[in-house]
mmCIF file of C-alpha atoms in Angstrom:
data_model
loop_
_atom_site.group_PDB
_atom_site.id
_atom_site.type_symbol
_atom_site.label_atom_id
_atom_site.label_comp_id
_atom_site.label_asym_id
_atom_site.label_seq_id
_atom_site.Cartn_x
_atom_site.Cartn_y
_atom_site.Cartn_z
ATOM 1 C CA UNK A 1 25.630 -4.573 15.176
ATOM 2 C CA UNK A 2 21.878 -4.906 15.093
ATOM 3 C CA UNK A 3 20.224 -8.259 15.680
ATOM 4 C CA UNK A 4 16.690 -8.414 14.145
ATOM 5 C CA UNK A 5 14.452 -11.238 15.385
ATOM 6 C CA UNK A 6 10.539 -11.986 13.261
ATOM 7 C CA UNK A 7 8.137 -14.173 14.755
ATOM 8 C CA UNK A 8 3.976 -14.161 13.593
ATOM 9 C CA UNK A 9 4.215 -16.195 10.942
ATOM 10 C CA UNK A 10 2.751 -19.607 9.652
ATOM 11 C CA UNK A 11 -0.420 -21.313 8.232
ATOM 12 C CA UNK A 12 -3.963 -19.215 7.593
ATOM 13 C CA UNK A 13 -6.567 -19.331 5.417
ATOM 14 C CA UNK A 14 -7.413 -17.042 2.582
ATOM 15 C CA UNK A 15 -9.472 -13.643 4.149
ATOM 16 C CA UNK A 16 -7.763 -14.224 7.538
ATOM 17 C CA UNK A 17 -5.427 -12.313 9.352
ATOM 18 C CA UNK A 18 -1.733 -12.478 10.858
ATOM 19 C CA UNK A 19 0.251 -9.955 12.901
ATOM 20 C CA UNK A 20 4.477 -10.289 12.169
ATOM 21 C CA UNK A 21 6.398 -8.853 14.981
ATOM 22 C CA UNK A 22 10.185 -7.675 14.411
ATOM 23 C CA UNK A 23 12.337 -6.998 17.585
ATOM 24 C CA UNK A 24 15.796 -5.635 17.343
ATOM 25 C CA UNK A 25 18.686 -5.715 19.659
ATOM 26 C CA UNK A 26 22.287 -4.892 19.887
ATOM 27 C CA UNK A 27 24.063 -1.695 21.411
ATOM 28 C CA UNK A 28 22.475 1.209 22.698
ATOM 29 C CA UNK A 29 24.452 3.321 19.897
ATOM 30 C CA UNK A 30 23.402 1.188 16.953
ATOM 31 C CA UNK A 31 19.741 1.239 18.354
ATOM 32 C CA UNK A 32 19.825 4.564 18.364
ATOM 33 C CA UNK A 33 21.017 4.861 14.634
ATOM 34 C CA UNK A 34 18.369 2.702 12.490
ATOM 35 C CA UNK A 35 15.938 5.185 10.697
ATOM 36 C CA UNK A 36 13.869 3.124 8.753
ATOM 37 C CA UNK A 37 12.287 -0.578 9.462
ATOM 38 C CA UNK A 38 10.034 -2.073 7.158
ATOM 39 C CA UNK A 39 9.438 -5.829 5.607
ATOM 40 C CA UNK A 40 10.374 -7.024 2.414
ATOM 41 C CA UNK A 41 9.253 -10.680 1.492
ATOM 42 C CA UNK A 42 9.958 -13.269 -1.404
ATOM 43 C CA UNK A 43 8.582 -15.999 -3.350
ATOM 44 C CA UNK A 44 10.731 -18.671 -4.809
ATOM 45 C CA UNK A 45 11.287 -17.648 -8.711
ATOM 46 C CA UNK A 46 10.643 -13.996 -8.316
ATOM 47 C CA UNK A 47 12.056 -10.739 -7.254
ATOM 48 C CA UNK A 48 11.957 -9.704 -3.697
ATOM 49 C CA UNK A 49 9.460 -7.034 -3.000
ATOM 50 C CA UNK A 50 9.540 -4.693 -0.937
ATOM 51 C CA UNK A 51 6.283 -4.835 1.634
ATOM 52 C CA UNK A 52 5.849 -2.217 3.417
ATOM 53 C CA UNK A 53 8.221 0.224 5.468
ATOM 54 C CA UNK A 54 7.863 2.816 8.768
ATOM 55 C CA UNK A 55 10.354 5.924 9.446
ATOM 56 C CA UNK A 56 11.779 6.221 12.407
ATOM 57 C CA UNK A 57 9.003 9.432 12.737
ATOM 58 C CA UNK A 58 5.944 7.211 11.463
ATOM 59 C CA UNK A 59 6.162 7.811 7.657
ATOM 60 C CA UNK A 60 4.984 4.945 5.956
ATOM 61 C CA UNK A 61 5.305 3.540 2.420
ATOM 62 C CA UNK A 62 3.240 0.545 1.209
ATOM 63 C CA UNK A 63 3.427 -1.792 -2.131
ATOM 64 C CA UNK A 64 0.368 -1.156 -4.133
ATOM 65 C CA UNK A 65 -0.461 -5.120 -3.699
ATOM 66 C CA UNK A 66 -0.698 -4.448 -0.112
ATOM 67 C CA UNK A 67 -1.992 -1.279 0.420
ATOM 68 C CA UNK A 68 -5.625 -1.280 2.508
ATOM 69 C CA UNK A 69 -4.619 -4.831 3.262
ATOM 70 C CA UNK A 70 -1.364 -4.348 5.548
ATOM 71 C CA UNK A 71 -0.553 -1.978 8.222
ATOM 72 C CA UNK A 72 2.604 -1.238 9.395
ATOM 73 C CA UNK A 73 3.900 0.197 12.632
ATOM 74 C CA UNK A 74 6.336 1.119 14.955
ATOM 75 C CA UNK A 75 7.542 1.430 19.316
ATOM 76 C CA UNK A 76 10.465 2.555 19.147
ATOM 77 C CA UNK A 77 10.588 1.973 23.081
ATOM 78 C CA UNK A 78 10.537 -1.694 22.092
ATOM 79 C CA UNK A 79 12.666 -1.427 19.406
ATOM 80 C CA UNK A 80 10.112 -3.594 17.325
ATOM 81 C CA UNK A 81 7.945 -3.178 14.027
ATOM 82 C CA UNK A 82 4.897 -4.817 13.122
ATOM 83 C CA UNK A 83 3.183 -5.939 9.984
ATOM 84 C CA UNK A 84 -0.550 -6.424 10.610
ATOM 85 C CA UNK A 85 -1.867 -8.417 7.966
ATOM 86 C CA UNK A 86 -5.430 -8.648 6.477
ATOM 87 C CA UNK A 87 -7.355 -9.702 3.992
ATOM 88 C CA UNK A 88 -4.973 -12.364 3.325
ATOM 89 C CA UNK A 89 -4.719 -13.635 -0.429
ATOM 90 C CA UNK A 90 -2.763 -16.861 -1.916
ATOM 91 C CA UNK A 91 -0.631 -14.542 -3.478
ATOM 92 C CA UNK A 92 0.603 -13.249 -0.141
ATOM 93 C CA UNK A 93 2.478 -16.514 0.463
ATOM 94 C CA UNK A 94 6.165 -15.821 0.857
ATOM 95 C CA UNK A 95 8.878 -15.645 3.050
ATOM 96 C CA UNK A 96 8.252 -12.492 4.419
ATOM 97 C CA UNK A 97 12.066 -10.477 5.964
ATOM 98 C CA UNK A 98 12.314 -7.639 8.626
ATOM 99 C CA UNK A 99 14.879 -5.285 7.756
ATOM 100 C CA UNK A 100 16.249 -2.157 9.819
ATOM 101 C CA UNK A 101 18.160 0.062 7.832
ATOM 102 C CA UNK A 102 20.888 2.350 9.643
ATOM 103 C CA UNK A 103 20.591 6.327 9.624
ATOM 104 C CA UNK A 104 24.234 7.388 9.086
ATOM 105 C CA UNK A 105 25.489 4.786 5.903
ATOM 106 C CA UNK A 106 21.852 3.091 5.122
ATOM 107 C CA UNK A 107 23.096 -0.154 5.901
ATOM 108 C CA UNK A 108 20.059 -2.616 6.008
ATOM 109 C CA UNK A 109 20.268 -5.518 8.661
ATOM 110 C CA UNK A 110 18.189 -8.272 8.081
ATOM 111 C CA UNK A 111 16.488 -11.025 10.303
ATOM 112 C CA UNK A 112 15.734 -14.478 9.516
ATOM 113 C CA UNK A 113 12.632 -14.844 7.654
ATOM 114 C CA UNK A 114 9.538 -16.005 8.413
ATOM 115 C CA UNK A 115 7.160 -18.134 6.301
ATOM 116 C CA UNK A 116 3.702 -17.283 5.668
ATOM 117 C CA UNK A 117 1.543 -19.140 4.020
ATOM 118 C CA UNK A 118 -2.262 -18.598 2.728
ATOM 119 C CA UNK A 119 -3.861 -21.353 2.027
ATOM 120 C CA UNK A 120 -7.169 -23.131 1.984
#
Protein backbone atom coordinates (compact mmCIF):
# COMPACT_ATOMS: atom_id res chain seq x y z
CA UNK A 1 0.00 0.00 0.00
CA UNK A 2 1.17 3.44 -0.99
CA UNK A 3 -0.31 6.53 0.63
CA UNK A 4 0.09 9.65 -1.59
CA UNK A 5 -0.41 13.01 0.15
CA UNK A 6 -0.62 16.74 -2.38
CA UNK A 7 -0.45 19.94 -0.79
CA UNK A 8 0.53 23.54 -2.96
CA UNK A 9 -2.54 24.26 -4.11
CA UNK A 10 -5.19 27.16 -3.96
CA UNK A 11 -5.99 30.72 -5.23
CA UNK A 12 -3.44 32.79 -7.79
CA UNK A 13 -3.73 35.07 -10.29
CA UNK A 14 -3.31 34.64 -13.98
CA UNK A 15 0.86 34.83 -14.91
CA UNK A 16 1.66 33.70 -11.33
CA UNK A 17 3.17 30.77 -10.07
CA UNK A 18 2.45 27.66 -7.68
CA UNK A 19 4.67 24.75 -6.62
CA UNK A 20 2.37 21.20 -5.85
CA UNK A 21 4.24 18.89 -3.65
CA UNK A 22 3.31 14.99 -3.60
CA UNK A 23 4.75 12.86 -0.67
CA UNK A 24 4.26 9.17 -0.53
CA UNK A 25 4.38 6.74 2.26
CA UNK A 26 3.70 3.19 3.09
CA UNK A 27 6.20 0.13 3.33
CA UNK A 28 9.67 0.14 2.55
CA UNK A 29 8.88 -2.67 -0.22
CA UNK A 30 6.08 -0.80 -1.94
CA UNK A 31 8.32 2.42 -1.86
CA UNK A 32 10.73 0.73 -3.42
CA UNK A 33 8.40 -0.54 -6.31
CA UNK A 34 6.65 2.77 -7.81
CA UNK A 35 8.41 3.65 -11.19
CA UNK A 36 6.62 6.41 -12.41
CA UNK A 37 4.92 9.60 -10.50
CA UNK A 38 3.41 12.24 -12.34
CA UNK A 39 0.03 14.54 -11.99
CA UNK A 40 -3.00 14.22 -13.80
CA UNK A 41 -5.75 16.95 -13.13
CA UNK A 42 -9.54 17.52 -14.08
CA UNK A 43 -12.09 19.99 -14.78
CA UNK A 44 -15.70 19.37 -14.09
CA UNK A 45 -17.35 18.30 -17.65
CA UNK A 46 -14.20 17.10 -19.26
CA UNK A 47 -11.78 14.32 -19.54
CA UNK A 48 -8.99 13.99 -17.12
CA UNK A 49 -5.68 14.90 -18.54
CA UNK A 50 -2.84 13.74 -17.93
CA UNK A 51 -0.24 16.72 -16.67
CA UNK A 52 2.85 15.88 -16.58
CA UNK A 53 4.86 12.67 -15.37
CA UNK A 54 8.74 11.81 -13.98
CA UNK A 55 10.42 8.15 -14.19
CA UNK A 56 11.74 6.83 -11.47
CA UNK A 57 15.36 7.71 -13.54
CA UNK A 58 14.21 11.43 -14.41
CA UNK A 59 12.43 10.86 -17.79
CA UNK A 60 9.84 13.23 -18.16
CA UNK A 61 6.71 13.55 -20.32
CA UNK A 62 4.65 16.77 -20.49
CA UNK A 63 0.99 17.66 -22.08
CA UNK A 64 1.53 19.98 -24.92
CA UNK A 65 -0.80 22.63 -22.90
CA UNK A 66 1.79 22.60 -20.32
CA UNK A 67 4.91 22.21 -21.77
CA UNK A 68 7.49 25.44 -21.09
CA UNK A 69 4.92 26.30 -18.47
CA UNK A 70 5.29 23.27 -15.87
CA UNK A 71 8.20 21.48 -14.56
CA UNK A 72 8.17 18.39 -13.03
CA UNK A 73 10.53 16.64 -10.66
CA UNK A 74 11.55 14.12 -8.48
CA UNK A 75 13.75 13.02 -4.67
CA UNK A 76 13.34 9.91 -4.51
CA UNK A 77 15.07 10.18 -0.93
CA UNK A 78 11.85 11.98 -0.01
CA UNK A 79 9.71 9.92 -1.74
CA UNK A 80 7.96 13.15 -3.17
CA UNK A 81 7.26 14.77 -6.72
CA UNK A 82 6.74 18.21 -7.57
CA UNK A 83 4.83 20.17 -10.12
CA UNK A 84 6.28 23.69 -10.45
CA UNK A 85 3.86 25.74 -12.06
CA UNK A 86 4.24 28.93 -14.21
CA UNK A 87 2.83 31.07 -16.32
CA UNK A 88 -0.42 30.26 -14.91
CA UNK A 89 -3.55 30.56 -17.33
CA UNK A 90 -7.50 30.37 -16.45
CA UNK A 91 -7.51 27.35 -18.24
CA UNK A 92 -5.18 25.72 -15.74
CA UNK A 93 -7.96 25.68 -13.14
CA UNK A 94 -8.66 22.12 -12.08
CA UNK A 95 -8.37 19.72 -9.56
CA UNK A 96 -5.05 18.77 -10.12
CA UNK A 97 -4.19 14.50 -8.71
CA UNK A 98 -0.72 12.97 -7.80
CA UNK A 99 -0.49 9.57 -8.91
CA UNK A 100 2.42 6.91 -8.30
CA UNK A 101 2.19 4.12 -10.46
CA UNK A 102 3.82 0.66 -9.28
CA UNK A 103 6.83 -1.00 -11.29
CA UNK A 104 5.89 -4.71 -11.19
CA UNK A 105 1.72 -4.63 -12.22
CA UNK A 106 1.45 -0.65 -13.10
CA UNK A 107 -0.97 -0.15 -10.54
CA UNK A 108 -1.53 3.71 -10.14
CA UNK A 109 -2.25 4.99 -6.49
CA UNK A 110 -3.78 8.13 -6.25
CA UNK A 111 -3.89 11.00 -3.58
CA UNK A 112 -6.56 13.31 -2.79
CA UNK A 113 -6.66 16.16 -5.05
CA UNK A 114 -5.89 19.45 -4.76
CA UNK A 115 -7.70 22.50 -6.17
CA UNK A 116 -6.08 25.10 -8.10
CA UNK A 117 -7.53 27.85 -9.20
CA UNK A 118 -6.37 30.89 -11.63
CA UNK A 119 -8.16 33.60 -11.35
CA UNK A 120 -8.19 37.35 -11.48
Amino acid sequence: QVQLVESGGGLVQPGGSLRLSCAASGSISSITMIDTMGWFRRVPGKERELVANIGRRGTTNYADSVKGRFTISRDNAKNTVYLQMTSLKVEDTAVYYCYAQMRENLYKYWGQGTQVTVSS
